[in-house]
JSON list of C-alpha atoms in Angstrom, two decimals:
[
{"chain": "R", "resi": 236, "resn": "GLY", "atom": "CA", "xyz": [67.85, 74.09, 123.60]},
{"chain": "R", "resi": 237, "resn": "GLU", "atom": "CA", "xyz": [67.08, 77.53, 124.57]},
{"chain": "R", "resi": 238, "resn": "SER", "atom": "CA", "xyz": [69.64, 80.14, 123.13]},
{"chain": "R", "resi": 239, "resn": "VAL", "atom": "CA", "xyz": [70.13, 83.81, 122.84]},
{"chain": "R", "resi": 240, "resn": "GLY", "atom": "CA", "xyz": [72.07, 84.84, 119.71]},
{"chain": "R", "resi": 241, "resn": "LEU", "atom": "CA", "xyz": [73.30, 87.50, 117.72]},
{"chain": "R", "resi": 242, "resn": "HIS", "atom": "CA", "xyz": [72.96, 88.30, 113.86]},
{"chain": "R", "resi": 243, "resn": "LEU", "atom": "CA", "xyz": [76.59, 90.39, 113.34]},
{"chain": "R", "resi": 244, "resn": "PRO", "atom": "CA", "xyz": [80.04, 89.82, 115.64]},
{"chain": "R", "resi": 245, "resn": "THR", "atom": "CA", "xyz": [81.30, 93.05, 114.72]},
{"chain": "R", "resi": 246, "resn": "LEU", "atom": "CA", "xyz": [79.67, 96.42, 113.31]},
{"chain": "R", "resi": 247, "resn": "SER", "atom": "CA", "xyz": [81.71, 99.42, 112.31]},
{"chain": "R", "resi": 248, "resn": "VAL", "atom": "CA", "xyz": [79.89, 103.04, 112.20]},
{"chain": "R", "resi": 249, "resn": "GLN", "atom": "CA", "xyz": [81.03, 106.61, 111.89]},
{"chain": "R", "resi": 250, "resn": "GLU", "atom": "CA", "xyz": [80.40, 108.84, 114.77]},
{"chain": "R", "resi": 251, "resn": "GLY", "atom": "CA", "xyz": [77.24, 110.53, 115.05]},
{"chain": "R", "resi": 252, "resn": "ASP", "atom": "CA", "xyz": [75.76, 107.82, 112.56]},
{"chain": "R", "resi": 253, "resn": "ASN", "atom": "CA", "xyz": [73.03, 105.44, 114.35]},
{"chain": "R", "resi": 254, "resn": "SER", "atom": "CA", "xyz": [73.62, 102.32, 115.43]},
{"chain": "R", "resi": 255, "resn": "ILE", "atom": "CA", "xyz": [71.46, 99.07, 115.41]},
{"chain": "R", "resi": 256, "resn": "ILE", "atom": "CA", "xyz": [72.36, 95.81, 116.75]},
{"chain": "R", "resi": 257, "resn": "ASN", "atom": "CA", "xyz": [70.37, 92.85, 116.27]},
{"chain": "R", "resi": 258, "resn": "CYS", "atom": "CA", "xyz": [69.46, 89.57, 118.45]},
{"chain": "R", "resi": 259, "resn": "ALA", "atom": "CA", "xyz": [67.61, 86.63, 117.90]},
{"chain": "R", "resi": 260, "resn": "TYR", "atom": "CA", "xyz": [66.23, 84.45, 120.37]},
{"chain": "R", "resi": 261, "resn": "SER", "atom": "CA", "xyz": [64.43, 81.05, 120.95]},
{"chain": "R", "resi": 262, "resn": "ASN", "atom": "CA", "xyz": [62.41, 81.18, 124.11]},
{"chain": "R", "resi": 263, "resn": "SER", "atom": "CA", "xyz": [59.24, 82.39, 123.68]},
{"chain": "R", "resi": 264, "resn": "ALA", "atom": "CA", "xyz": [58.74, 82.00, 127.69]},
{"chain": "R", "resi": 265, "resn": "SER", "atom": "CA", "xyz": [61.04, 84.83, 128.31]},
{"chain": "R", "resi": 266, "resn": "ASP", "atom": "CA", "xyz": [59.87, 87.66, 130.72]},
{"chain": "R", "resi": 267, "resn": "TYR", "atom": "CA", "xyz": [61.98, 90.17, 130.07]},
{"chain": "R", "resi": 268, "resn": "PHE", "atom": "CA", "xyz": [65.05, 90.91, 127.27]},
{"chain": "R", "resi": 269, "resn": "ILE", "atom": "CA", "xyz": [67.90, 92.79, 128.68]},
{"chain": "R", "resi": 270, "resn": "TRP", "atom": "CA", "xyz": [70.59, 94.64, 126.56]},
{"chain": "R", "resi": 271, "resn": "TYR", "atom": "CA", "xyz": [74.10, 94.78, 128.58]},
{"chain": "R", "resi": 272, "resn": "LYS", "atom": "CA", "xyz": [77.42, 96.80, 127.30]},
{"chain": "R", "resi": 273, "resn": "GLN", "atom": "CA", "xyz": [80.81, 95.41, 128.26]},
{"chain": "R", "resi": 274, "resn": "GLU", "atom": "CA", "xyz": [83.90, 97.49, 127.92]},
{"chain": "R", "resi": 275, "resn": "SER", "atom": "CA", "xyz": [87.08, 96.10, 127.69]},
{"chain": "R", "resi": 276, "resn": "GLY", "atom": "CA", "xyz": [88.27, 94.81, 130.71]},
{"chain": "R", "resi": 277, "resn": "LYS", "atom": "CA", "xyz": [85.25, 95.64, 132.57]},
{"chain": "R", "resi": 278, "resn": "GLY", "atom": "CA", "xyz": [82.15, 93.54, 133.69]},
{"chain": "R", "resi": 279, "resn": "PRO", "atom": "CA", "xyz": [78.90, 94.29, 131.57]},
{"chain": "R", "resi": 280, "resn": "GLN", "atom": "CA", "xyz": [76.68, 97.08, 132.16]},
{"chain": "R", "resi": 281, "resn": "PHE", "atom": "CA", "xyz": [72.98, 97.09, 132.01]},
{"chain": "R", "resi": 282, "resn": "ILE", "atom": "CA", "xyz": [71.56, 99.37, 129.55]},
{"chain": "R", "resi": 283, "resn": "ILE", "atom": "CA", "xyz": [68.31, 98.78, 128.97]},
{"chain": "R", "resi": 284, "resn": "ASP", "atom": "CA", "xyz": [65.42, 96.38, 129.23]},
{"chain": "R", "resi": 285, "resn": "ILE", "atom": "CA", "xyz": [62.27, 95.56, 127.88]},
{"chain": "R", "resi": 286, "resn": "ARG", "atom": "CA", "xyz": [59.10, 93.68, 129.19]},
{"chain": "R", "resi": 287, "resn": "SER", "atom": "CA", "xyz": [57.77, 90.81, 126.65]},
{"chain": "R", "resi": 288, "resn": "ASN", "atom": "CA", "xyz": [54.45, 92.16, 126.50]},
{"chain": "R", "resi": 289, "resn": "MET", "atom": "CA", "xyz": [56.00, 95.62, 125.17]},
{"chain": "R", "resi": 290, "resn": "ASP", "atom": "CA", "xyz": [57.28, 96.11, 121.63]},
{"chain": "R", "resi": 291, "resn": "LYS", "atom": "CA", "xyz": [59.44, 99.20, 122.22]},
{"chain": "R", "resi": 292, "resn": "ARG", "atom": "CA", "xyz": [61.07, 100.83, 125.01]},
{"chain": "R", "resi": 293, "resn": "GLN", "atom": "CA", "xyz": [63.09, 104.48, 125.05]},
{"chain": "R", "resi": 294, "resn": "GLY", "atom": "CA", "xyz": [66.06, 105.28, 126.89]},
{"chain": "R", "resi": 295, "resn": "GLN", "atom": "CA", "xyz": [68.75, 107.97, 127.04]},
{"chain": "R", "resi": 296, "resn": "ARG", "atom": "CA", "xyz": [70.00, 107.68, 123.28]},
{"chain": "R", "resi": 297, "resn": "VAL", "atom": "CA", "xyz": [69.01, 104.06, 123.03]},
{"chain": "R", "resi": 298, "resn": "THR", "atom": "CA", "xyz": [65.77, 102.61, 121.65]},
{"chain": "R", "resi": 299, "resn": "VAL", "atom": "CA", "xyz": [65.09, 98.80, 122.06]},
{"chain": "R", "resi": 300, "resn": "LEU", "atom": "CA", "xyz": [62.36, 96.99, 119.97]},
{"chain": "R", "resi": 301, "resn": "LEU", "atom": "CA", "xyz": [61.00, 93.41, 120.58]},
{"chain": "R", "resi": 302, "resn": "ASN", "atom": "CA", "xyz": [59.27, 91.96, 117.66]},
{"chain": "R", "resi": 303, "resn": "LYS", "atom": "CA", "xyz": [57.79, 88.43, 119.26]},
{"chain": "R", "resi": 304, "resn": "THR", "atom": "CA", "xyz": [56.49, 87.54, 116.06]},
{"chain": "R", "resi": 305, "resn": "VAL", "atom": "CA", "xyz": [59.81, 87.14, 114.39]},
{"chain": "R", "resi": 306, "resn": "LYS", "atom": "CA", "xyz": [61.39, 86.61, 118.15]},
{"chain": "R", "resi": 307, "resn": "HIS", "atom": "CA", "xyz": [63.69, 89.53, 117.39]},
{"chain": "R", "resi": 308, "resn": "LEU", "atom": "CA", "xyz": [65.30, 91.83, 119.53]},
{"chain": "R", "resi": 309, "resn": "SER", "atom": "CA", "xyz": [67.07, 95.17, 118.51]},
{"chain": "R", "resi": 310, "resn": "LEU", "atom": "CA", "xyz": [69.13, 98.02, 120.40]},
{"chain": "R", "resi": 311, "resn": "GLN", "atom": "CA", "xyz": [69.31, 101.28, 118.53]},
{"chain": "R", "resi": 312, "resn": "ILE", "atom": "CA", "xyz": [71.78, 103.67, 119.53]},
{"chain": "R", "resi": 313, "resn": "ALA", "atom": "CA", "xyz": [71.25, 107.28, 118.40]},
{"chain": "R", "resi": 314, "resn": "ALA", "atom": "CA", "xyz": [73.75, 109.55, 117.52]},
{"chain": "R", "resi": 315, "resn": "THR", "atom": "CA", "xyz": [76.66, 107.36, 118.40]},
{"chain": "R", "resi": 316, "resn": "GLN", "atom": "CA", "xyz": [79.69, 108.17, 120.20]},
{"chain": "R", "resi": 317, "resn": "PRO", "atom": "CA", "xyz": [83.39, 106.85, 120.70]},
{"chain": "R", "resi": 318, "resn": "GLY", "atom": "CA", "xyz": [82.33, 106.01, 123.83]},
{"chain": "R", "resi": 319, "resn": "ASP", "atom": "CA", "xyz": [79.91, 103.69, 122.71]},
{"chain": "R", "resi": 320, "resn": "SER", "atom": "CA", "xyz": [82.35, 101.55, 121.29]},
{"chain": "R", "resi": 321, "resn": "ALA", "atom": "CA", "xyz": [82.10, 97.90, 123.52]},
{"chain": "R", "resi": 322, "resn": "VAL", "atom": "CA", "xyz": [80.88, 94.60, 122.98]},
{"chain": "R", "resi": 323, "resn": "TYR", "atom": "CA", "xyz": [76.73, 94.47, 123.25]},
{"chain": "R", "resi": 324, "resn": "PHE", "atom": "CA", "xyz": [75.30, 91.41, 124.86]},
{"chain": "R", "resi": 325, "resn": "CYS", "atom": "CA", "xyz": [71.35, 90.73, 124.38]},
{"chain": "R", "resi": 326, "resn": "ALA", "atom": "CA", "xyz": [69.84, 88.15, 127.29]},
{"chain": "R", "resi": 327, "resn": "GLU", "atom": "CA", "xyz": [67.04, 86.95, 128.49]},
{"chain": "R", "resi": 328, "resn": "TYR", "atom": "CA", "xyz": [64.81, 86.50, 131.76]},
{"chain": "R", "resi": 329, "resn": "THR", "atom": "CA", "xyz": [62.85, 83.87, 132.29]},
{"chain": "R", "resi": 330, "resn": "GLY", "atom": "CA", "xyz": [62.34, 84.64, 136.15]},
{"chain": "R", "resi": 331, "resn": "ARG", "atom": "CA", "xyz": [62.88, 81.09, 137.28]},
{"chain": "R", "resi": 332, "resn": "ARG", "atom": "CA", "xyz": [66.68, 81.19, 136.54]},
{"chain": "R", "resi": 333, "resn": "ALA", "atom": "CA", "xyz": [69.49, 83.71, 135.81]},
{"chain": "R", "resi": 334, "resn": "LEU", "atom": "CA", "xyz": [70.03, 85.65, 132.74]},
{"chain": "R", "resi": 335, "resn": "THR", "atom": "CA", "xyz": [70.61, 83.95, 129.88]},
{"chain": "R", "resi": 336, "resn": "PHE", "atom": "CA", "xyz": [73.44, 85.77, 127.38]},
{"chain": "R", "resi": 337, "resn": "GLY", "atom": "CA", "xyz": [74.10, 85.38, 123.90]},
{"chain": "R", "resi": 338, "resn": "SER", "atom": "CA", "xyz": [77.55, 85.99, 121.92]},
{"chain": "R", "resi": 339, "resn": "GLY", "atom": "CA", "xyz": [77.80, 89.60, 121.87]},
{"chain": "R", "resi": 340, "resn": "THR", "atom": "CA", "xyz": [78.07, 92.27, 119.01]},
{"chain": "R", "resi": 341, "resn": "ARG", "atom": "CA", "xyz": [81.50, 94.19, 118.99]},
{"chain": "R", "resi": 342, "resn": "LEU", "atom": "CA", "xyz": [80.58, 97.87, 118.31]},
{"chain": "R", "resi": 343, "resn": "GLN", "atom": "CA", "xyz": [83.17, 100.03, 116.42]},
{"chain": "R", "resi": 344, "resn": "VAL", "atom": "CA", "xyz": [82.85, 103.94, 116.44]},
{"chain": "R", "resi": 345, "resn": "GLN", "atom": "CA", "xyz": [84.84, 105.38, 113.58]},
{"chain": "R", "resi": 346, "resn": "PRO", "atom": "CA", "xyz": [85.82, 109.11, 114.54]},
{"chain": "M", "resi": 226, "resn": "GLY", "atom": "CA", "xyz": [80.62, 97.93, 149.23]},
{"chain": "M", "resi": 227, "resn": "ALA", "atom": "CA", "xyz": [79.25, 100.23, 146.66]},
{"chain": "M", "resi": 228, "resn": "GLY", "atom": "CA", "xyz": [79.58, 97.69, 143.85]},
{"chain": "M", "resi": 229, "resn": "VAL", "atom": "CA", "xyz": [80.17, 93.68, 143.25]},
{"chain": "M", "resi": 230, "resn": "SER", "atom": "CA", "xyz": [83.79, 92.98, 144.17]},
{"chain": "M", "resi": 231, "resn": "GLN", "atom": "CA", "xyz": [85.61, 90.08, 143.12]},
{"chain": "M", "resi": 232, "resn": "SER", "atom": "CA", "xyz": [88.95, 88.82, 144.32]},
{"chain": "M", "resi": 233, "resn": "PRO", "atom": "CA", "xyz": [91.24, 88.05, 143.51]},
{"chain": "M", "resi": 234, "resn": "SER", "atom": "CA", "xyz": [91.42, 89.90, 140.26]},
{"chain": "M", "resi": 235, "resn": "ASN", "atom": "CA", "xyz": [93.97, 87.73, 138.74]},
{"chain": "M", "resi": 236, "resn": "LYS", "atom": "CA", "xyz": [95.04, 84.04, 139.39]},
{"chain": "M", "resi": 237, "resn": "VAL", "atom": "CA", "xyz": [97.69, 81.85, 137.70]},
{"chain": "M", "resi": 238, "resn": "THR", "atom": "CA", "xyz": [97.68, 78.59, 138.76]},
{"chain": "M", "resi": 239, "resn": "GLU", "atom": "CA", "xyz": [99.02, 74.82, 137.58]},
{"chain": "M", "resi": 240, "resn": "LYS", "atom": "CA", "xyz": [97.18, 72.32, 136.29]},
{"chain": "M", "resi": 241, "resn": "GLY", "atom": "CA", "xyz": [95.34, 70.07, 138.70]},
{"chain": "M", "resi": 242, "resn": "LYS", "atom": "CA", "xyz": [95.52, 72.51, 141.42]},
{"chain": "M", "resi": 243, "resn": "ASP", "atom": "CA", "xyz": [92.06, 73.73, 143.36]},
{"chain": "M", "resi": 244, "resn": "VAL", "atom": "CA", "xyz": [91.21, 77.40, 142.98]},
{"chain": "M", "resi": 245, "resn": "GLU", "atom": "CA", "xyz": [89.01, 79.39, 145.10]},
{"chain": "M", "resi": 246, "resn": "LEU", "atom": "CA", "xyz": [87.52, 82.81, 143.57]},
{"chain": "M", "resi": 247, "resn": "ARG", "atom": "CA", "xyz": [85.59, 85.18, 145.75]},
{"chain": "M", "resi": 248, "resn": "CYS", "atom": "CA", "xyz": [82.40, 87.25, 145.32]},
{"chain": "M", "resi": 249, "resn": "ASP", "atom": "CA", "xyz": [81.04, 90.24, 147.38]},
{"chain": "M", "resi": 250, "resn": "PRO", "atom": "CA", "xyz": [77.75, 91.26, 146.27]},
{"chain": "M", "resi": 251, "resn": "ILE", "atom": "CA", "xyz": [75.82, 94.53, 146.73]},
{"chain": "M", "resi": 252, "resn": "SER", "atom": "CA", "xyz": [74.77, 94.71, 150.20]},
{"chain": "M", "resi": 253, "resn": "GLY", "atom": "CA", "xyz": [71.28, 93.32, 150.58]},
{"chain": "M", "resi": 254, "resn": "HIS", "atom": "CA", "xyz": [70.86, 91.98, 146.98]},
{"chain": "M", "resi": 255, "resn": "THR", "atom": "CA", "xyz": [69.56, 88.29, 147.33]},
{"chain": "M", "resi": 256, "resn": "ALA", "atom": "CA", "xyz": [70.24, 87.27, 144.00]},
{"chain": "M", "resi": 257, "resn": "LEU", "atom": "CA", "xyz": [73.97, 86.13, 142.96]},
{"chain": "M", "resi": 258, "resn": "TYR", "atom": "CA", "xyz": [75.08, 84.66, 139.66]},
{"chain": "M", "resi": 259, "resn": "TRP", "atom": "CA", "xyz": [78.22, 83.38, 138.58]},
{"chain": "M", "resi": 260, "resn": "TYR", "atom": "CA", "xyz": [79.25, 83.51, 134.84]},
{"chain": "M", "resi": 261, "resn": "ARG", "atom": "CA", "xyz": [82.21, 82.62, 132.87]},
{"chain": "M", "resi": 262, "resn": "GLN", "atom": "CA", "xyz": [83.60, 84.04, 129.86]},
{"chain": "M", "resi": 263, "resn": "SER", "atom": "CA", "xyz": [86.32, 82.92, 127.71]},
{"chain": "M", "resi": 264, "resn": "LEU", "atom": "CA", "xyz": [88.36, 85.24, 125.36]},
{"chain": "M", "resi": 265, "resn": "GLY", "atom": "CA", "xyz": [86.08, 86.95, 122.95]},
{"chain": "M", "resi": 266, "resn": "GLN", "atom": "CA", "xyz": [83.34, 84.97, 123.99]},
{"chain": "M", "resi": 267, "resn": "GLY", "atom": "CA", "xyz": [79.75, 85.21, 125.20]},
{"chain": "M", "resi": 268, "resn": "LEU", "atom": "CA", "xyz": [78.84, 84.66, 128.82]},
{"chain": "M", "resi": 269, "resn": "GLU", "atom": "CA", "xyz": [77.95, 81.02, 130.44]},
{"chain": "M", "resi": 270, "resn": "PHE", "atom": "CA", "xyz": [75.89, 80.65, 132.95]},
{"chain": "M", "resi": 271, "resn": "LEU", "atom": "CA", "xyz": [77.48, 78.61, 135.91]},
{"chain": "M", "resi": 272, "resn": "ILE", "atom": "CA", "xyz": [75.31, 79.09, 138.96]},
{"chain": "M", "resi": 273, "resn": "TYR", "atom": "CA", "xyz": [72.59, 81.08, 140.44]},
{"chain": "M", "resi": 274, "resn": "PHE", "atom": "CA", "xyz": [71.50, 81.95, 144.24]},
{"chain": "M", "resi": 275, "resn": "GLN", "atom": "CA", "xyz": [68.41, 83.66, 145.10]},
{"chain": "M", "resi": 276, "resn": "GLY", "atom": "CA", "xyz": [67.38, 84.15, 148.70]},
{"chain": "M", "resi": 277, "resn": "ASN", "atom": "CA", "xyz": [67.15, 80.67, 150.74]},
{"chain": "M", "resi": 278, "resn": "SER", "atom": "CA", "xyz": [66.14, 79.22, 147.79]},
{"chain": "M", "resi": 279, "resn": "ALA", "atom": "CA", "xyz": [68.27, 75.89, 146.79]},
{"chain": "M", "resi": 280, "resn": "PRO", "atom": "CA", "xyz": [71.02, 77.52, 143.96]},
{"chain": "M", "resi": 281, "resn": "ASP", "atom": "CA", "xyz": [70.30, 76.61, 140.18]},
{"chain": "M", "resi": 282, "resn": "LYS", "atom": "CA", "xyz": [73.39, 74.50, 139.30]},
{"chain": "M", "resi": 283, "resn": "SER", "atom": "CA", "xyz": [72.32, 73.73, 135.97]},
{"chain": "M", "resi": 284, "resn": "GLY", "atom": "CA", "xyz": [75.25, 75.40, 134.11]},
{"chain": "M", "resi": 285, "resn": "LEU", "atom": "CA", "xyz": [78.11, 74.18, 136.33]},
{"chain": "M", "resi": 286, "resn": "PRO", "atom": "CA", "xyz": [80.04, 72.18, 133.46]},
{"chain": "M", "resi": 287, "resn": "SER", "atom": "CA", "xyz": [81.58, 69.52, 135.79]},
{"chain": "M", "resi": 288, "resn": "ASP", "atom": "CA", "xyz": [81.59, 68.18, 139.29]},
{"chain": "M", "resi": 289, "resn": "ARG", "atom": "CA", "xyz": [85.05, 69.64, 139.58]},
{"chain": "M", "resi": 290, "resn": "PHE", "atom": "CA", "xyz": [82.85, 73.10, 140.00]},
{"chain": "M", "resi": 291, "resn": "SER", "atom": "CA", "xyz": [81.16, 74.13, 143.07]},
{"chain": "M", "resi": 292, "resn": "ALA", "atom": "CA", "xyz": [79.86, 77.16, 144.92]},
{"chain": "M", "resi": 293, "resn": "GLU", "atom": "CA", "xyz": [78.57, 78.27, 148.25]},
{"chain": "M", "resi": 294, "resn": "ARG", "atom": "CA", "xyz": [76.88, 81.22, 149.20]},
{"chain": "M", "resi": 295, "resn": "THR", "atom": "CA", "xyz": [77.30, 81.78, 153.06]},
{"chain": "M", "resi": 296, "resn": "GLY", "atom": "CA", "xyz": [74.93, 83.79, 154.90]},
{"chain": "M", "resi": 297, "resn": "GLY", "atom": "CA", "xyz": [73.11, 84.94, 152.11]},
{"chain": "M", "resi": 298, "resn": "SER", "atom": "CA", "xyz": [76.06, 87.20, 151.14]},
{"chain": "M", "resi": 299, "resn": "VAL", "atom": "CA", "xyz": [79.50, 86.14, 150.02]},
{"chain": "M", "resi": 300, "resn": "SER", "atom": "CA", "xyz": [79.97, 83.62, 147.69]},
{"chain": "M", "resi": 301, "resn": "THR", "atom": "CA", "xyz": [82.64, 81.37, 146.79]},
{"chain": "M", "resi": 302, "resn": "LEU", "atom": "CA", "xyz": [83.22, 79.54, 143.62]},
{"chain": "M", "resi": 303, "resn": "THR", "atom": "CA", "xyz": [85.59, 76.47, 143.60]},
{"chain": "M", "resi": 304, "resn": "ILE", "atom": "CA", "xyz": [87.61, 74.57, 140.86]},
{"chain": "M", "resi": 305, "resn": "GLN", "atom": "CA", "xyz": [89.18, 71.52, 141.88]},
{"chain": "M", "resi": 306, "resn": "ARG", "atom": "CA", "xyz": [92.11, 69.97, 139.70]},
{"chain": "M", "resi": 307, "resn": "THR", "atom": "CA", "xyz": [91.92, 72.97, 137.23]},
{"chain": "M", "resi": 308, "resn": "GLN", "atom": "CA", "xyz": [92.27, 72.11, 133.98]},
{"chain": "M", "resi": 309, "resn": "GLN", "atom": "CA", "xyz": [93.65, 74.34, 130.96]},
{"chain": "M", "resi": 310, "resn": "GLU", "atom": "CA", "xyz": [90.29, 74.80, 129.79]},
{"chain": "M", "resi": 311, "resn": "ASP", "atom": "CA", "xyz": [89.22, 76.24, 133.02]},
{"chain": "M", "resi": 312, "resn": "SER", "atom": "CA", "xyz": [91.06, 79.34, 131.98]},
{"chain": "M", "resi": 313, "resn": "ALA", "atom": "CA", "xyz": [88.67, 82.23, 131.77]},
{"chain": "M", "resi": 314, "resn": "VAL", "atom": "CA", "xyz": [87.22, 85.31, 133.46]},
{"chain": "M", "resi": 315, "resn": "TYR", "atom": "CA", "xyz": [84.98, 84.21, 136.09]},
{"chain": "M", "resi": 316, "resn": "LEU", "atom": "CA", "xyz": [82.22, 87.12, 136.77]},
{"chain": "M", "resi": 317, "resn": "CYS", "atom": "CA", "xyz": [79.97, 87.37, 139.94]},
{"chain": "M", "resi": 318, "resn": "ALA", "atom": "CA", "xyz": [76.81, 89.56, 139.68]},
{"chain": "M", "resi": 319, "resn": "SER", "atom": "CA", "xyz": [74.14, 90.38, 142.01]},
{"chain": "M", "resi": 320, "resn": "SER", "atom": "CA", "xyz": [70.86, 91.78, 141.61]},
{"chain": "M", "resi": 321, "resn": "ARG", "atom": "CA", "xyz": [67.85, 93.23, 144.39]},
{"chain": "M", "resi": 322, "resn": "ASP", "atom": "CA", "xyz": [66.30, 90.14, 144.02]},
{"chain": "M", "resi": 323, "resn": "ARG", "atom": "CA", "xyz": [64.80, 87.58, 141.46]},
{"chain": "M", "resi": 324, "resn": "ALA", "atom": "CA", "xyz": [61.96, 90.16, 140.21]},
{"chain": "M", "resi": 325, "resn": "ASN", "atom": "CA", "xyz": [64.65, 92.70, 139.30]},
{"chain": "M", "resi": 326, "resn": "THR", "atom": "CA", "xyz": [66.28, 92.56, 136.08]},
{"chain": "M", "resi": 327, "resn": "GLU", "atom": "CA", "xyz": [69.43, 94.87, 136.36]},
{"chain": "M", "resi": 328, "resn": "ALA", "atom": "CA", "xyz": [72.36, 92.80, 137.85]},
{"chain": "M", "resi": 329, "resn": "PHE", "atom": "CA", "xyz": [75.21, 94.44, 138.43]},
{"chain": "M", "resi": 330, "resn": "PHE", "atom": "CA", "xyz": [78.43, 93.16, 137.80]},
{"chain": "M", "resi": 331, "resn": "GLY", "atom": "CA", "xyz": [82.19, 92.99, 139.60]},
{"chain": "M", "resi": 332, "resn": "GLN", "atom": "CA", "xyz": [84.98, 93.19, 137.67]},
{"chain": "M", "resi": 333, "resn": "GLY", "atom": "CA", "xyz": [85.65, 89.42, 137.26]},
{"chain": "M", "resi": 334, "resn": "THR", "atom": "CA", "xyz": [88.57, 86.99, 137.91]},
{"chain": "M", "resi": 335, "resn": "ARG", "atom": "CA", "xyz": [90.98, 86.06, 135.14]},
{"chain": "M", "resi": 336, "resn": "LEU", "atom": "CA", "xyz": [92.15, 82.60, 135.61]},
{"chain": "M", "resi": 337, "resn": "THR", "atom": "CA", "xyz": [95.06, 81.06, 134.04]},
{"chain": "M", "resi": 338, "resn": "VAL", "atom": "CA", "xyz": [95.87, 77.57, 134.24]},
{"chain": "M", "resi": 339, "resn": "VAL", "atom": "CA", "xyz": [98.85, 76.70, 133.37]}
]
């Protein structure tokens, strides 16, 4: 069936370095792809989305890249900070149903 | 309220009992979602309400699970005859409408079935 998954379960980076979190998807009909951040004990929080007809979108310290040829999505975080430590989920949205989430990548920022 | 509110925040119940979990979405949000998250896992879609349309129940794991959304606002997720495998955090989210991708999540209800 259709699914959203992630390559790496845990990513450890040094404070100040750039982080790249990857995600693979299988549903070509998705309208949007979204990244969420979940801190311990909290619900997920929206970070950034990208429409399926785009290949790049930038936000504040974050960039999302979409490669539809290989069905790959990535989240780049510039100058990673301790506050960025969390689990990151990619999700897809087809417009006809709710968001479908991947299994998540834990980002650990080392001081 | 300012955000999505869920109650209770924690619930411990005995196997076989029924439980009700409540979600108060952000005022004016027409889309409401329920997800289940087991420890260290991703979010498993359960059910989706959009306005007055029939809900998408395709994620409900069994007929022991049901949900209602009264008046297009508050939603209740009911689990009948709870089992230990139902133990998880149940998350509710709302968004302004179906076309809006930013969903706002509540803090969740941690359900423990003993």
